PDB file of C-alpha atoms in Angstrom:
ATOM      1  CA  MET K   1     -65.135 -26.160  55.615  1.00 60.00           C
ATOM      2  CA  LEU K   2     -65.678 -25.130  59.225  1.00 65.00           C
ATOM      3  CA  ASP K   3     -65.960 -27.841  61.878  1.00 57.00           C
ATOM      4  CA  THR K   4     -68.686 -26.709  64.270  1.00 51.00           C
ATOM      5  CA  ASN K   5     -68.853 -29.959  66.233  1.00 51.00           C
ATOM      6  CA  GLY K   6     -66.082 -29.052  68.623  1.00 48.00           C
ATOM      7  CA  LEU K   7     -62.288 -29.069  68.443  1.00 44.00           C
ATOM      8  CA  PRO K   8     -59.767 -31.254  70.308  1.00 40.00           C
ATOM      9  CA  GLU K   9     -58.161 -29.764  73.392  1.00 41.00           C
ATOM     10  CA  TRP K  10     -54.747 -29.644  71.745  1.00 37.00           C
ATOM     11  CA  SER K  11     -55.993 -27.693  68.708  1.00 44.00           C
ATOM     12  CA  THR K  12     -54.663 -24.153  68.312  1.00 41.00           C
ATOM     13  CA  SER K  13     -58.052 -23.253  66.880  1.00 43.00           C
ATOM     14  CA  ARG K  14     -59.880 -23.824  70.177  1.00 42.00           C
ATOM     15  CA  VAL K  15     -61.341 -20.669  71.661  1.00 41.00           C
ATOM     16  CA  ASP K  16     -62.614 -19.684  75.064  1.00 43.00           C
ATOM     17  CA  ALA K  17     -66.321 -19.253  74.386  1.00 36.00           C
ATOM     18  CA  SER K  18     -67.187 -17.868  77.819  1.00 35.00           C
ATOM     19  CA  ASP K  19     -67.717 -14.395  76.360  1.00 41.00           C
ATOM     20  CA  TRP K  20     -69.976 -15.604  73.560  1.00 40.00           C
ATOM     21  CA  CYS K  21     -73.733 -15.266  73.726  1.00 41.00           C
ATOM     22  CA  PRO K  22     -76.413 -17.596  72.358  1.00 38.00           C
ATOM     23  CA  VAL K  23     -78.625 -16.520  69.493  1.00 39.00           C
ATOM     24  CA  THR K  24     -82.207 -16.392  70.764  1.00 38.00           C
ATOM     25  CA  ALA K  25     -85.369 -17.089  68.824  1.00 37.00           C
ATOM     26  CA  HIS K  26     -86.164 -13.382  68.951  1.00 40.00           C
ATOM     27  CA  ALA K  27     -82.857 -12.302  67.392  1.00 47.00           C
ATOM     28  CA  ILE K  28     -82.175 -11.767  63.685  1.00 56.00           C
ATOM     29  CA  SER K  29     -81.605 -15.253  62.281  1.00 81.00           C
ATOM     30  CA  THR K  30     -78.657 -14.322  60.043  1.00 94.00           C
ATOM     31  CA  ARG K  31     -75.467 -12.688  61.299  1.00 96.00           C
ATOM     32  CA  VAL K  32     -72.171 -11.628  59.807  1.00 97.00           C
ATOM     33  CA  VAL K  33     -68.528 -12.141  60.754  1.00 97.00           C
ATOM     34  CA  LEU K  34     -66.422  -9.197  59.647  1.00 98.00           C
ATOM     35  CA  LEU K  35     -62.949 -10.220  58.478  1.00 97.00           C
ATOM     36  CA  THR K  36     -60.366  -7.488  58.144  1.00 95.00           C
ATOM     37  CA  GLY K  37     -56.610  -7.020  58.248  1.00 91.00           C
ATOM     38  CA  PRO K  38     -53.881  -5.308  56.223  1.00 89.00           C
ATOM     39  CA  SER K  39     -53.989  -5.683  52.461  1.00 82.00           C
ATOM     40  CA  GLY K  40     -52.346  -9.015  51.619  1.00 81.00           C
ATOM     41  CA  SER K  41     -52.905 -10.586  55.045  1.00 83.00           C
ATOM     42  CA  GLY K  42     -54.854 -13.531  53.594  1.00 86.00           C
ATOM     43  CA  LYS K  43     -58.458 -12.476  54.211  1.00 90.00           C
ATOM     44  CA  SER K  44     -59.885 -13.731  50.921  1.00 89.00           C
ATOM     45  CA  SER K  45     -58.182 -17.129  51.060  1.00 88.00           C
ATOM     46  CA  LEU K  46     -59.227 -17.691  54.674  1.00 92.00           C
ATOM     47  CA  ALA K  47     -62.822 -16.644  53.947  1.00 94.00           C
ATOM     48  CA  ALA K  48     -62.921 -19.125  51.065  1.00 92.00           C
ATOM     49  CA  ARG K  49     -61.783 -21.929  53.393  1.00 92.00           C
ATOM     50  CA  THR K  50     -64.861 -21.514  55.601  1.00 93.00           C
ATOM     51  CA  GLY K  51     -67.356 -22.667  52.995  1.00 92.00           C
ATOM     52  CA  LEU K  52     -69.615 -19.776  54.054  1.00 95.00           C
ATOM     53  CA  PRO K  53     -71.011 -17.136  51.675  1.00 96.00           C
ATOM     54  CA  VAL K  54     -68.510 -14.281  51.338  1.00 96.00           C
ATOM     55  CA  LEU K  55     -69.374 -10.640  50.651  1.00 97.00           C
ATOM     56  CA  ARG K  56     -66.425  -8.710  49.173  1.00 95.00           C
ATOM     57  CA  LEU K  57     -66.409  -5.332  50.880  1.00 97.00           C
ATOM     58  CA  ASP K  58     -63.688  -4.056  48.528  1.00 92.00           C
ATOM     59  CA  ASP K  59     -66.397  -3.844  45.844  1.00 95.00           C
ATOM     60  CA  PHE K  60     -67.699  -0.794  47.717  1.00 97.00           C
ATOM     61  CA  TYR K  61     -64.682   1.361  46.816  1.00 93.00           C
ATOM     62  CA  LYS K  62     -65.473   4.778  45.401  1.00 95.00           C
ATOM     63  CA  GLU K  63     -64.769   5.321  41.706  1.00 95.00           C
ATOM     64  CA  GLY K  64     -61.566   6.970  40.530  1.00 92.00           C
ATOM     65  CA  ASP K  65     -63.260  10.216  39.468  1.00 94.00           C
ATOM     66  CA  ASP K  66     -64.973  10.756  42.829  1.00 95.00           C
ATOM     67  CA  PRO K  67     -63.922  14.243  44.061  1.00 94.00           C
ATOM     68  CA  THR K  68     -63.961  13.068  47.706  1.00 95.00           C
ATOM     69  CA  LEU K  69     -61.121  10.587  47.216  1.00 95.00           C
ATOM     70  CA  PRO K  70     -58.190  11.242  49.595  1.00 95.00           C
ATOM     71  CA  ARG K  71     -54.578  11.693  48.481  1.00 94.00           C
ATOM     72  CA  VAL K  72     -51.388  10.284  49.933  1.00 89.00           C
ATOM     73  CA  PRO K  73     -49.721  13.195  51.787  1.00 90.00           C
ATOM     74  CA  GLY K  74     -46.989  14.734  49.647  1.00 87.00           C
ATOM     75  CA  SER K  75     -47.978  12.675  46.595  1.00 85.00           C
ATOM     76  CA  PRO K  76     -50.439  12.840  43.698  1.00 87.00           C
ATOM     77  CA  ASP K  77     -51.404   9.203  44.362  1.00 88.00           C
ATOM     78  CA  ILE K  78     -54.932   8.428  45.513  1.00 90.00           C
ATOM     79  CA  ASP K  79     -54.832   6.869  48.974  1.00 91.00           C
ATOM     80  CA  TRP K  80     -56.788   3.662  48.386  1.00 89.00           C
ATOM     81  CA  ASP K  81     -55.838   2.530  51.900  1.00 87.00           C
ATOM     82  CA  SER K  82     -57.785   5.335  53.546  1.00 92.00           C
ATOM     83  CA  PRO K  83     -61.343   4.535  54.663  1.00 94.00           C
ATOM     84  CA  GLU K  84     -62.330   7.795  52.950  1.00 96.00           C
ATOM     85  CA  SER K  85     -61.839   5.972  49.619  1.00 95.00           C
ATOM     86  CA  TRP K  86     -64.619   3.544  50.529  1.00 95.00           C
ATOM     87  CA  ASP K  87     -68.417   3.853  50.715  1.00 97.00           C
ATOM     88  CA  ALA K  88     -69.117   2.679  54.264  1.00 97.00           C
ATOM     89  CA  ASP K  89     -72.801   3.646  54.134  1.00 97.00           C
ATOM     90  CA  ALA K  90     -73.452   1.444  51.100  1.00 97.00           C
ATOM     91  CA  ALA K  91     -71.544  -1.441  52.697  1.00 98.00           C
ATOM     92  CA  VAL K  92     -73.579  -1.236  55.916  1.00 98.00           C
ATOM     93  CA  THR K  93     -76.825  -1.110  53.948  1.00 98.00           C
ATOM     94  CA  ALA K  94     -75.836  -4.214  51.968  1.00 97.00           C
ATOM     95  CA  VAL K  95     -74.810  -6.227  55.045  1.00 98.00           C
ATOM     96  CA  VAL K  96     -77.960  -5.367  56.995  1.00 97.00           C
ATOM     97  CA  GLU K  97     -80.164  -6.142  54.001  1.00 96.00           C
ATOM     98  CA  LEU K  98     -78.451  -9.524  53.590  1.00 96.00           C
ATOM     99  CA  CYS K  99     -79.091 -10.339  57.240  1.00 95.00           C
ATOM    100  CA  ARG K 100     -82.750  -9.323  57.059  1.00 94.00           C
ATOM    101  CA  THR K 101     -83.749 -10.544  53.588  1.00 94.00           C
ATOM    102  CA  GLY K 102     -81.023 -12.933  52.406  1.00 95.00           C
ATOM    103  CA  ARG K 103     -80.152 -10.914  49.305  1.00 95.00           C
ATOM    104  CA  THR K 104     -78.878  -7.518  48.220  1.00 96.00           C
ATOM    105  CA  ALA K 105     -77.561  -5.692  45.160  1.00 96.00           C
ATOM    106  CA  VAL K 106     -73.778  -5.260  45.200  1.00 96.00           C
ATOM    107  CA  PRO K 107     -71.513  -3.292  42.859  1.00 95.00           C
ATOM    108  CA  GLU K 108     -69.009  -5.019  40.587  1.00 94.00           C
ATOM    109  CA  TYR K 109     -65.749  -3.127  40.992  1.00 91.00           C
ATOM    110  CA  ASP K 110     -62.644  -3.254  38.793  1.00 90.00           C
ATOM    111  CA  ILE K 111     -59.586  -2.300  40.845  1.00 84.00           C
ATOM    112  CA  ALA K 112     -57.351  -1.879  37.788  1.00 84.00           C
ATOM    113  CA  THR K 113     -59.575   0.879  36.365  1.00 90.00           C
ATOM    114  CA  SER K 114     -60.903   2.137  39.729  1.00 88.00           C
ATOM    115  CA  SER K 115     -64.454   1.918  38.444  1.00 92.00           C
ATOM    116  CA  ARG K 116     -67.754   0.149  38.955  1.00 92.00           C
ATOM    117  CA  THR K 117     -68.503  -1.980  35.910  1.00 93.00           C
ATOM    118  CA  GLY K 118     -71.986  -3.064  36.906  1.00 93.00           C
ATOM    119  CA  ALA K 119     -74.010  -4.577  39.716  1.00 93.00           C
ATOM    120  CA  SER K 120     -75.291  -8.032  40.635  1.00 95.00           C
ATOM    121  CA  LEU K 121     -77.679  -9.649  43.062  1.00 96.00           C
ATOM    122  CA  PHE K 122     -75.870 -11.393  45.906  1.00 96.00           C
ATOM    123  CA  GLY K 123     -77.835 -13.945  47.886  1.00 95.00           C
ATOM    124  CA  ILE K 124     -77.109 -16.207  50.844  1.00 93.00           C
ATOM    125  CA  ASP K 125     -80.340 -18.261  50.801  1.00 84.00           C
ATOM    126  CA  ARG K 126     -81.160 -19.228  54.406  1.00 82.00           C
ATOM    127  CA  THR K 127     -77.576 -19.424  55.627  1.00 88.00           C
ATOM    128  CA  PRO K 128     -77.484 -18.267  59.291  1.00 93.00           C
ATOM    129  CA  LEU K 129     -73.939 -16.876  58.972  1.00 96.00           C
ATOM    130  CA  PHE K 130     -71.824 -15.259  56.276  1.00 97.00           C
ATOM    131  CA  VAL K 131     -68.467 -13.509  56.046  1.00 97.00           C
ATOM    132  CA  ALA K 132     -67.904  -9.917  54.902  1.00 98.00           C
ATOM    133  CA  GLU K 133     -64.230  -9.317  54.227  1.00 96.00           C
ATOM    134  CA  GLY K 134     -62.194  -6.267  53.310  1.00 95.00           C
ATOM    135  CA  ILE K 135     -59.508  -3.906  54.554  1.00 93.00           C
ATOM    136  CA  PHE K 136     -62.099  -1.444  55.920  1.00 96.00           C
ATOM    137  CA  ALA K 137     -64.390  -3.964  57.616  1.00 97.00           C
ATOM    138  CA  ALA K 138     -63.392  -2.741  61.083  1.00 97.00           C
ATOM    139  CA  ASP K 139     -64.796   0.696  60.240  1.00 97.00           C
ATOM    140  CA  ILE K 140     -68.354  -0.677  60.347  1.00 98.00           C
ATOM    141  CA  VAL K 141     -68.063  -2.882  63.459  1.00 98.00           C
ATOM    142  CA  ALA K 142     -69.881  -0.448  65.742  1.00 98.00           C
ATOM    143  CA  ARG K 143     -72.677   0.249  63.246  1.00 98.00           C
ATOM    144  CA  LEU K 144     -73.377  -3.435  62.610  1.00 98.00           C
ATOM    145  CA  ARG K 145     -73.346  -4.146  66.338  1.00 97.00           C
ATOM    146  CA  GLU K 146     -75.974  -1.432  66.773  1.00 97.00           C
ATOM    147  CA  HIS K 147     -78.089  -3.112  64.079  1.00 96.00           C
ATOM    148  CA  GLY K 148     -77.816  -6.388  66.004  1.00 95.00           C
ATOM    149  CA  VAL K 149     -76.326  -8.365  63.096  1.00 96.00           C
ATOM    150  CA  LEU K 150     -72.680  -8.762  64.170  1.00 97.00           C
ATOM    151  CA  ALA K 151     -71.505 -12.228  65.198  1.00 96.00           C
ATOM    152  CA  ASP K 152     -67.790 -11.409  65.419  1.00 97.00           C
ATOM    153  CA  ALA K 153     -65.102  -9.153  63.959  1.00 98.00           C
ATOM    154  CA  LEU K 154     -61.625 -10.487  63.251  1.00 97.00           C
ATOM    155  CA  CYS K 155     -58.392  -8.844  62.132  1.00 95.00           C
ATOM    156  CA  LEU K 156     -55.762 -11.095  60.549  1.00 92.00           C
ATOM    157  CA  ARG K 157     -52.216 -10.217  61.501  1.00 89.00           C
ATOM    158  CA  GLY K 158     -48.818 -11.599  60.550  1.00 77.00           C
ATOM    159  CA  ARG K 159     -45.310 -10.511  59.689  1.00 82.00           C
ATOM    160  CA  PRO K 160     -45.193  -7.249  57.698  1.00 80.00           C
ATOM    161  CA  SER K 161     -42.483  -8.645  55.392  1.00 75.00           C
ATOM    162  CA  THR K 162     -44.626 -11.690  54.577  1.00 79.00           C
ATOM    163  CA  THR K 163     -47.672  -9.516  53.970  1.00 78.00           C
ATOM    164  CA  PHE K 164     -45.590  -7.283  51.676  1.00 78.00           C
ATOM    165  CA  ARG K 165     -44.445 -10.203  49.506  1.00 80.00           C
ATOM    166  CA  ARG K 166     -47.923 -11.770  49.332  1.00 81.00           C
ATOM    167  CA  ARG K 167     -49.591  -8.454  48.479  1.00 77.00           C
ATOM    168  CA  LEU K 168     -47.075  -7.518  45.782  1.00 79.00           C
ATOM    169  CA  ALA K 169     -47.222 -10.948  44.111  1.00 82.00           C
ATOM    170  CA  ARG K 170     -51.026 -10.820  44.029  1.00 80.00           C
ATOM    171  CA  ASP K 171     -51.264  -7.249  42.773  1.00 76.00           C
ATOM    172  CA  LEU K 172     -48.680  -7.814  40.022  1.00 82.00           C
ATOM    173  CA  LYS K 173     -50.401 -11.013  38.902  1.00 77.00           C
ATOM    174  CA  GLU K 174     -53.785  -9.305  38.725  1.00 79.00           C
ATOM    175  CA  GLY K 175     -52.421  -6.089  37.203  1.00 80.00           C
ATOM    176  CA  ARG K 176     -54.203  -4.030  39.821  1.00 79.00           C
ATOM    177  CA  LYS K 177     -52.175  -0.852  39.336  1.00 83.00           C
ATOM    178  CA  SER K 178     -48.894   0.253  37.728  1.00 84.00           C
ATOM    179  CA  VAL K 179     -45.682  -1.347  39.038  1.00 85.00           C
ATOM    180  CA  PRO K 180     -44.268   1.939  40.446  1.00 85.00           C
ATOM    181  CA  PHE K 181     -47.545   2.605  42.267  1.00 85.00           C
ATOM    182  CA  LEU K 182     -47.612  -0.917  43.729  1.00 81.00           C
ATOM    183  CA  LEU K 183     -44.030  -0.639  44.960  1.00 84.00           C
ATOM    184  CA  ARG K 184     -44.637   2.762  46.575  1.00 84.00           C
ATOM    185  CA  ARG K 185     -47.837   1.518  48.186  1.00 81.00           C
ATOM    186  CA  GLY K 186     -46.302  -1.757  49.312  1.00 74.00           C
ATOM    187  CA  TRP K 187     -43.349  -0.105  51.019  1.00 82.00           C
ATOM    188  CA  ARG K 188     -45.614   2.429  52.733  1.00 81.00           C
ATOM    189  CA  LEU K 189     -48.001  -0.287  53.967  1.00 79.00           C
ATOM    190  CA  MET K 190     -45.209  -2.516  55.241  1.00 81.00           C
ATOM    191  CA  ARG K 191     -43.917   0.287  57.446  1.00 83.00           C
ATOM    192  CA  ALA K 192     -47.433   1.141  58.624  1.00 80.00           C
ATOM    193  CA  GLU K 193     -48.721  -2.420  59.154  1.00 83.00           C
ATOM    194  CA  ARG K 194     -48.508  -2.597  62.949  1.00 90.00           C
ATOM    195  CA  GLY K 195     -50.324   0.711  63.196  1.00 90.00           C
ATOM    196  CA  ILE K 196     -53.000  -0.542  60.786  1.00 91.00           C
ATOM    197  CA  VAL K 197     -53.647  -3.598  62.966  1.00 92.00           C
ATOM    198  CA  ALA K 198     -53.719  -1.452  66.103  1.00 93.00           C
ATOM    199  CA  ARG K 199     -56.301   0.863  64.537  1.00 95.00           C
ATOM    200  CA  GLN K 200     -58.518  -2.034  63.479  1.00 95.00           C
ATOM    201  CA  ALA K 201     -58.299  -3.556  66.953  1.00 96.00           C
ATOM    202  CA  ALA K 202     -59.298  -0.215  68.483  1.00 97.00           C
ATOM    203  CA  LEU K 203     -62.374  -0.201  66.216  1.00 97.00           C
ATOM    204  CA  GLY K 204     -63.445  -3.565  67.623  1.00 97.00           C
ATOM    205  CA  ALA K 205     -61.818  -6.251  65.454  1.00 97.00           C
ATOM    206  CA  HIS K 206     -60.046  -9.043  67.359  1.00 97.00           C
ATOM    207  CA  PRO K 207     -56.434  -9.391  66.107  1.00 96.00           C
ATOM    208  CA  CYS K 208     -55.423 -13.000  65.535  1.00 94.00           C
ATOM    209  CA  GLY K 209     -53.697 -15.521  63.294  1.00 92.00           C
ATOM    210  CA  LYS K 210     -55.495 -17.733  60.793  1.00 91.00           C
ATOM    211  CA  GLU K 211     -55.958 -20.723  63.097  1.00 93.00           C
ATOM    212  CA  GLU K 212     -57.593 -18.675  65.848  1.00 96.00           C
ATOM    213  CA  ALA K 213     -59.733 -16.921  63.251  1.00 95.00           C
ATOM    214  CA  LEU K 214     -61.005 -20.271  61.967  1.00 94.00           C
ATOM    215  CA  GLY K 215     -61.808 -21.320  65.531  1.00 95.00           C
ATOM    216  CA  ARG K 216     -63.845 -18.195  66.186  1.00 95.00           C
ATOM    217  CA  LEU K 217     -65.621 -18.575  62.849  1.00 95.00           C
ATOM    218  CA  ALA K 218     -66.517 -22.153  63.786  1.00 93.00           C
ATOM    219  CA  ALA K 219     -67.900 -20.930  67.106  1.00 93.00           C
ATOM    220  CA  ALA K 220     -69.990 -18.285  65.326  1.00 93.00           C
ATOM    221  CA  ALA K 221     -71.294 -20.874  62.866  1.00 90.00           C
ATOM    222  CA  ALA K 222     -72.286 -23.045  65.832  1.00 87.00           C
ATOM    223  CA  GLY K 223     -74.541 -20.239  67.068  1.00 78.00           C
ATOM    224  CA  ARG K 224     -72.433 -18.140  69.420  1.00 61.00           C
ATOM    225  CA  CYS K 225     -71.909 -14.412  68.938  1.00 58.00           C
ATOM    226  CA  ALA K 226     -69.005 -12.469  70.393  1.00 61.00           C
ATOM    227  CA  ALA K 227     -69.907 -10.073  73.178  1.00 49.00           C
ATOM    228  CA  ALA K 228     -68.527  -6.565  73.074  1.00 48.00           C
ATOM    229  CA  ALA K 229     -65.035  -6.771  74.518  1.00 44.00           C
ATOM    230  CA  PRO K 230     -62.428  -4.253  75.672  1.00 43.00           C
ATOM    231  CA  THR K 231     -59.803  -3.195  73.178  1.00 43.00           C
ATOM    232  CA  ALA K 232     -57.600  -6.174  72.361  1.00 43.00           C
ATOM    233  CA  ARG K 233     -53.864  -6.116  72.826  1.00 42.00           C
ATOM    234  CA  VAL K 234     -51.931  -6.142  69.547  1.00 44.00           C
TER     235      VAL K 234
END
């Protein structure tokens, strides 16, 4: 659970809030923190630690028979790590509707079969802040800022080798795809990880470790929203 009552000076989770802006009575009462990072970076587990409602942006993947799905260059594999494999428009609509009404319909997506198996109503009651997490969250930073609903955007980063092991263990346990596919994907992502983080930072997500991310989430929950900042150093 987030501690919004302030952090001790020695805590690594303390943040400089000088670039944060207060939420006024005329602003939208509910805002979102976008949480992104390479696949396997720990987004879901960190989001769960906050105690805030969490919208899974990975449920907005396109289905496996969608003709617009991109391919990995030189391979028949679908490139599920390309933002072109994801329905950004539907994700933006869902986030904005949550902020304005407190509820929205979201797809139920099965990664193993690359298909939508249904839909459900996702609600956040009167919670003033929620988290939307997924590997493509940075791709909608600018659009949500224009809608006036963005509190902050964070990109988790770590060691590529650690991310590789965590991602592979999770995907094998959940049977997400075939073992050969997971190994090919995992090796490709490990080599590309620093570039992935750099791209997400360029799109407006602040690259950080888990402790700093929790500190910024606590600040957002306390009613401060991150101002637009220059591209962060990665």
